mmCIF file of C-alpha atoms in Angstrom:
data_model
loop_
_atom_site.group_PDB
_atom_site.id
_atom_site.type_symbol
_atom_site.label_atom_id
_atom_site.label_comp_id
_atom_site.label_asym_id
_atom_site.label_seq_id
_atom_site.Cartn_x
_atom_site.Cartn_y
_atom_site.Cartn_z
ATOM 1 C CA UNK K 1216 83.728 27.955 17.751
ATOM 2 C CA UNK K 1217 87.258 26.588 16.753
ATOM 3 C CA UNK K 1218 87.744 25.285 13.022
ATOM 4 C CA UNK K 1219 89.597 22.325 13.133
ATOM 5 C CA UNK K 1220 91.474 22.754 9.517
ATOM 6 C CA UNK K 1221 90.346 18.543 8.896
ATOM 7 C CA UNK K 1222 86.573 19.970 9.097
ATOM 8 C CA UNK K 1223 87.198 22.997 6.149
ATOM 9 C CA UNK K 1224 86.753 20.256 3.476
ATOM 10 C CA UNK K 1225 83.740 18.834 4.781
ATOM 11 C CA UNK K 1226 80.346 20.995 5.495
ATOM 12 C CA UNK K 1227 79.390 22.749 8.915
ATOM 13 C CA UNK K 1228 76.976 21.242 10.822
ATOM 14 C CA UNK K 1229 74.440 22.917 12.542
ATOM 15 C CA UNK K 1230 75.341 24.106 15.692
ATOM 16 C CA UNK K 1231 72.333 22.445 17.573
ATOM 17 C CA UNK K 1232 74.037 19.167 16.655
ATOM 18 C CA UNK K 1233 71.527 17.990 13.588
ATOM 19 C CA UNK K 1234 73.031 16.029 11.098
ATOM 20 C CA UNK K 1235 72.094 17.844 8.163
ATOM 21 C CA UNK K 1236 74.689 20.492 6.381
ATOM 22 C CA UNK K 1237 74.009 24.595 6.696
ATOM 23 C CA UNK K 1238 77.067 25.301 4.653
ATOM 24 C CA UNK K 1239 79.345 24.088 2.049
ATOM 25 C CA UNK K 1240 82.370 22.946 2.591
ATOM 26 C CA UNK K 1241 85.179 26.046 2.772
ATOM 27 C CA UNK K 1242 87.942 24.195 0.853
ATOM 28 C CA UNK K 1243 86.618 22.603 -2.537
ATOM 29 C CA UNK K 1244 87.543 18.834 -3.422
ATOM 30 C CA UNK K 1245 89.559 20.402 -6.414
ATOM 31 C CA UNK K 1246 90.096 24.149 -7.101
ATOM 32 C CA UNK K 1247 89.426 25.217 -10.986
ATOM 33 C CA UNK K 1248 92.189 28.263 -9.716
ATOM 34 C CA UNK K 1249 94.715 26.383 -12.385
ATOM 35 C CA UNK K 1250 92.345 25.548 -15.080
ATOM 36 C CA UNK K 1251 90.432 28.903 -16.695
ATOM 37 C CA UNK K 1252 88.381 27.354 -18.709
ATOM 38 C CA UNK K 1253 86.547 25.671 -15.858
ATOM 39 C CA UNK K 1254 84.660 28.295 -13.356
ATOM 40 C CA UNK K 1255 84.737 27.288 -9.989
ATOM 41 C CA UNK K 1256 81.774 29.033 -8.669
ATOM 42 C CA UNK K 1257 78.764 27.060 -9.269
ATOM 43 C CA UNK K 1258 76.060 30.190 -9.546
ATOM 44 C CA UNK K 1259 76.957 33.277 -9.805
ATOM 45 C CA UNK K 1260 78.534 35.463 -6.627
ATOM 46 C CA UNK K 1261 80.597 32.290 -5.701
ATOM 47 C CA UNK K 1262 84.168 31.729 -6.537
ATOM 48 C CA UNK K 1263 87.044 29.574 -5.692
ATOM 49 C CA UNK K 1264 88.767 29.401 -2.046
ATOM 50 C CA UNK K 1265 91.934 30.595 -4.406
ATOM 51 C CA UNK K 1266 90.568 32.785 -6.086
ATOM 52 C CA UNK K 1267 89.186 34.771 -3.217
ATOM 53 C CA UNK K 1268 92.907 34.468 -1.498
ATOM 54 C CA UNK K 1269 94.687 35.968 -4.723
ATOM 55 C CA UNK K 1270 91.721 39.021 -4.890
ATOM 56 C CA UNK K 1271 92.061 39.835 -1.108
ATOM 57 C CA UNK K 1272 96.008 39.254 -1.387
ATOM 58 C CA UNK K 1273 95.974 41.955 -4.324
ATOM 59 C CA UNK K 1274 93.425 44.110 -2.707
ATOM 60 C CA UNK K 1275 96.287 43.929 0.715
ATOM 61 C CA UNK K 1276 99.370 44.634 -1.289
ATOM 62 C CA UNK K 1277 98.001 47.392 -3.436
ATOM 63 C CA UNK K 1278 99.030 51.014 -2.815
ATOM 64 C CA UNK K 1279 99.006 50.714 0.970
ATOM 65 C CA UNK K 1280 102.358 48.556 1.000
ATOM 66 C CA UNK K 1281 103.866 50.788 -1.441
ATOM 67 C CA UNK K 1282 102.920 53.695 1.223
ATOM 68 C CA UNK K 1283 103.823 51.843 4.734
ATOM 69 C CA UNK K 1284 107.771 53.000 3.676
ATOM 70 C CA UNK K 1285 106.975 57.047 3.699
ATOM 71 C CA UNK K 1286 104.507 56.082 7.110
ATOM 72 C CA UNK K 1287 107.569 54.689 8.732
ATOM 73 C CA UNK K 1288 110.225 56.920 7.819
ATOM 74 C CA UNK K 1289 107.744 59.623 9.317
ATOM 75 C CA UNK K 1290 106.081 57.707 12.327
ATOM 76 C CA UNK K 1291 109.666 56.105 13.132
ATOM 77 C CA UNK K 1292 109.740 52.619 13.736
ATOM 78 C CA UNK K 1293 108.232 51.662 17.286
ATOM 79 C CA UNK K 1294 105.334 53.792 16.312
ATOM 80 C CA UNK K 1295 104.865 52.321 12.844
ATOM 81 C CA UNK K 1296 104.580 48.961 14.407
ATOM 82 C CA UNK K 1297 102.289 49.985 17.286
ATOM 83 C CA UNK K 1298 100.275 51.435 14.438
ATOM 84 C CA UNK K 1299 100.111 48.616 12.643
ATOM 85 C CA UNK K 1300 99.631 45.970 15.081
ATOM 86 C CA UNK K 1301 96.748 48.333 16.413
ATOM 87 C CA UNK K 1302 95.358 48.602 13.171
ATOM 88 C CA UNK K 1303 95.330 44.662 13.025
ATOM 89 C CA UNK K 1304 93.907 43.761 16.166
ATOM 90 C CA UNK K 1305 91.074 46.738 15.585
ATOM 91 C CA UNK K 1306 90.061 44.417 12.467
ATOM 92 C CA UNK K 1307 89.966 41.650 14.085
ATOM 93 C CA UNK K 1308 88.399 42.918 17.148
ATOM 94 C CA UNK K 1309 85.768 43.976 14.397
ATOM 95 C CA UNK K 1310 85.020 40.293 12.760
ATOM 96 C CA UNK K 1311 84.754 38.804 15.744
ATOM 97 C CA UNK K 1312 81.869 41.335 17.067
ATOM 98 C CA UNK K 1313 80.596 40.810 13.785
ATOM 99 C CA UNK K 1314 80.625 37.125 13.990
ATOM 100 C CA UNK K 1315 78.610 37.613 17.755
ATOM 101 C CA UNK K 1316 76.509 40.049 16.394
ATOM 102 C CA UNK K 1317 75.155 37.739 13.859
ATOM 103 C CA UNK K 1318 75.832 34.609 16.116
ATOM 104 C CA UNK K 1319 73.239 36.254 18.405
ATOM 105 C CA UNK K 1320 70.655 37.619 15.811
ATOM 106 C CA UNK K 1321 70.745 34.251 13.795
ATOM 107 C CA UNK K 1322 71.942 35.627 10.617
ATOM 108 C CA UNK K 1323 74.634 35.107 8.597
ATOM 109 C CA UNK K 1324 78.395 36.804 9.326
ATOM 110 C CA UNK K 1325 78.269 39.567 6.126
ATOM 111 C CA UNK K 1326 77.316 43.437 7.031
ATOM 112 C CA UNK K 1327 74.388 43.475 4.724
ATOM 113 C CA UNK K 1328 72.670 40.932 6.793
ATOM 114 C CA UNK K 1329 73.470 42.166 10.125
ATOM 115 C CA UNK K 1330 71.475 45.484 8.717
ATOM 116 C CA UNK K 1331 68.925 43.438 6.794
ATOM 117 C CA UNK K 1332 68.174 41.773 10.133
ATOM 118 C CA UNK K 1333 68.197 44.345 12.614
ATOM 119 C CA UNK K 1334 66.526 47.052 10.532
ATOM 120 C CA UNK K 1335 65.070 45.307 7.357
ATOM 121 C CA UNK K 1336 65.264 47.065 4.116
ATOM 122 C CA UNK K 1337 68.648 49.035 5.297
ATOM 123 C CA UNK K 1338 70.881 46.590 3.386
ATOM 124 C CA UNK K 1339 71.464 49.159 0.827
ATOM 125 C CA UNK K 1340 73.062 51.431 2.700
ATOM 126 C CA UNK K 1341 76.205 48.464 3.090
ATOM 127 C CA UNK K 1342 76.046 48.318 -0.403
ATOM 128 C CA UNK K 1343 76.192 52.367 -1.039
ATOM 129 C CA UNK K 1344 78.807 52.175 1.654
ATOM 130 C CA UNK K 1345 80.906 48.970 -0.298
ATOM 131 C CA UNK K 1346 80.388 51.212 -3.668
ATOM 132 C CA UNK K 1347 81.816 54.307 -2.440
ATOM 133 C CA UNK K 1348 84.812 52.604 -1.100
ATOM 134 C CA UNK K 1349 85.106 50.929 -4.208
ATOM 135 C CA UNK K 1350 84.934 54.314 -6.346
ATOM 136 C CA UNK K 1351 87.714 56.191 -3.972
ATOM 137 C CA UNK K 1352 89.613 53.489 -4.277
ATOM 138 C CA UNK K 1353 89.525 52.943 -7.859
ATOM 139 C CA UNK K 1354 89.940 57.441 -8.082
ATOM 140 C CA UNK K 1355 93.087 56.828 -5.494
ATOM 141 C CA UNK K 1356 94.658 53.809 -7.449
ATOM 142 C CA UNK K 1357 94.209 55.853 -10.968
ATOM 143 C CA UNK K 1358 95.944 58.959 -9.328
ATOM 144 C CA UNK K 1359 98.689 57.042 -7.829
ATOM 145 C CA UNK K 1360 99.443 55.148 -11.059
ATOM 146 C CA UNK K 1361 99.752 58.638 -13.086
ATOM 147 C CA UNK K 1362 101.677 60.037 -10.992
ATOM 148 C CA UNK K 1363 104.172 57.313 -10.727
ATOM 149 C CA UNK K 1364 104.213 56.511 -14.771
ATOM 150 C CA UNK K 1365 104.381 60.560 -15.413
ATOM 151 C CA UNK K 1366 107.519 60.729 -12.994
ATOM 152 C CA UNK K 1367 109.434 57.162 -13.580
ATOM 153 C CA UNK K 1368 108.787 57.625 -17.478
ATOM 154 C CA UNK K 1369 107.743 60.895 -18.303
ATOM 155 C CA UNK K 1370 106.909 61.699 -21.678
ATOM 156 C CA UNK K 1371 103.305 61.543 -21.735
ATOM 157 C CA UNK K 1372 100.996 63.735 -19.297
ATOM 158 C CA UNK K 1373 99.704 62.317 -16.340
ATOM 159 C CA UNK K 1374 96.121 62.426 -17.963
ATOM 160 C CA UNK K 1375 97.460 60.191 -20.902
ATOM 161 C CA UNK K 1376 98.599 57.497 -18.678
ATOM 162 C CA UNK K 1377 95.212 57.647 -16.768
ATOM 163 C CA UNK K 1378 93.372 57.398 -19.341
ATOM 164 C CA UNK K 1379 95.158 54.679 -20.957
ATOM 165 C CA UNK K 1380 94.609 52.692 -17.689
ATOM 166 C CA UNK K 1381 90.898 53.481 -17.222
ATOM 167 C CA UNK K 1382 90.875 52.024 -20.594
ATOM 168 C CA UNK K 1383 92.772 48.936 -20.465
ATOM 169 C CA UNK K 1384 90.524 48.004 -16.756
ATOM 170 C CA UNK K 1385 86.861 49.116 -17.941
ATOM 171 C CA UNK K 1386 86.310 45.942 -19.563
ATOM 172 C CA UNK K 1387 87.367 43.676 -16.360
ATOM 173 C CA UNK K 1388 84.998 45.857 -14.619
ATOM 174 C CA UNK K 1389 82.068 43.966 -16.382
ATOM 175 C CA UNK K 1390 83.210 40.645 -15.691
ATOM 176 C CA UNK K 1391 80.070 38.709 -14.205
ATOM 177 C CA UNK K 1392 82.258 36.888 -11.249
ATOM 178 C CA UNK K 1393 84.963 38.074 -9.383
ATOM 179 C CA UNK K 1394 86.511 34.180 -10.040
ATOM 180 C CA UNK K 1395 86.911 35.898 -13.555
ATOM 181 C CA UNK K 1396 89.844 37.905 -12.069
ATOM 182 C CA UNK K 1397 92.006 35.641 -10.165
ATOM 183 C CA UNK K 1398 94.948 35.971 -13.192
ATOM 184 C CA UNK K 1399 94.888 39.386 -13.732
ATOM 185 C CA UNK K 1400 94.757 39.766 -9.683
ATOM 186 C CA UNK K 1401 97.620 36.956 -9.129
ATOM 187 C CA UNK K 1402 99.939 39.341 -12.249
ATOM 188 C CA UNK K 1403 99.171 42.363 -9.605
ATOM 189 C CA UNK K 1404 99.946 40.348 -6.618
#
């Protein structure tokens, strides 16, 4: 189903053709992105279209850009690019199965209820899966950004400079909404 971009500010239909909503409406009438003091998401575990554009924007150009120069230099640069725009289509190759997987088992389009509807009660293991990530991630980030501060500035051991950064993010770890963290993610952007 093509998304005309006129229908993102207005709900989704049902597919079926009734006239009552399933969805709300992708773009908001006004984004609270600009205005802090106003939340965007209404309960909690919803946040702004912006918001969610500046997170997955800083989650893209983290450490991976900063490595695609080294993966050139030693895949050369037809193979770089075939990399790449394999790695690409493989993602998108994987949301659209995802989007006929659920399409098909009447679900929603998220991982966790693709498992919670084909084997009920296996949710968790998407959200083991998602935590994991999130931990090697964090680990990879935290070595990355020692070793560059130890080299660039020196001075202080690479543990110092880890620890001062596990330090200064533990407390936007606790943040209730991930709307919470569209300035600090736009500053890392």
């Amino acid at each position: 189903m093509l998304v005309k971009p006129s229908d993102l500010a207005e709900p989704m239909l049902d597919k079926h053709g009734d006239d009552e909503p399933n969805s709300p409406p992708l773009l908001p009438a006004s984004s609270s992105f600009y205005n802090p003091k106003e939340s965007s998401g209404h309960q909690r575990g919803t946040a702004s279209l912006m918001s969610c554009i500046i997170n997955l924007a800083s989650t893209c150009l983290g450490t991976g850009v900063l490595a695609l120069p080294a993966a050139y230099a030693s895949a050369g640069l037809l193979t770089g690019n075939a990399i790449c725009i394999g790695a690409g289509l493989l993602t998108m190759l994987s949301l659209v199965l995802l989007d006929a997987a659920a399409t098909r088992a009447k679900c929603e389009p998220t991982f966790y209820a693709m498992c919670e509807t084909v084997l009920p009660g296996s949710g968790r293991v998407v959200d083991t899966a998602v935590v994991i990530n999130c931990f090697g991630s964090a680990c990879a980030y935290l070595v990355v950004f020692g070793d560059s501060l130890t080299s660039a500035l020196g001075g202080l051991p690479r543990n110092a400079w880890v620890g001062g950064a596990v330090a200064a993010v533990a407390p936007l770890c606790f943040l209730r909404s991930m709307d919470a963290l569209r300035v600090t993610s736009l500053l890392g952007v």
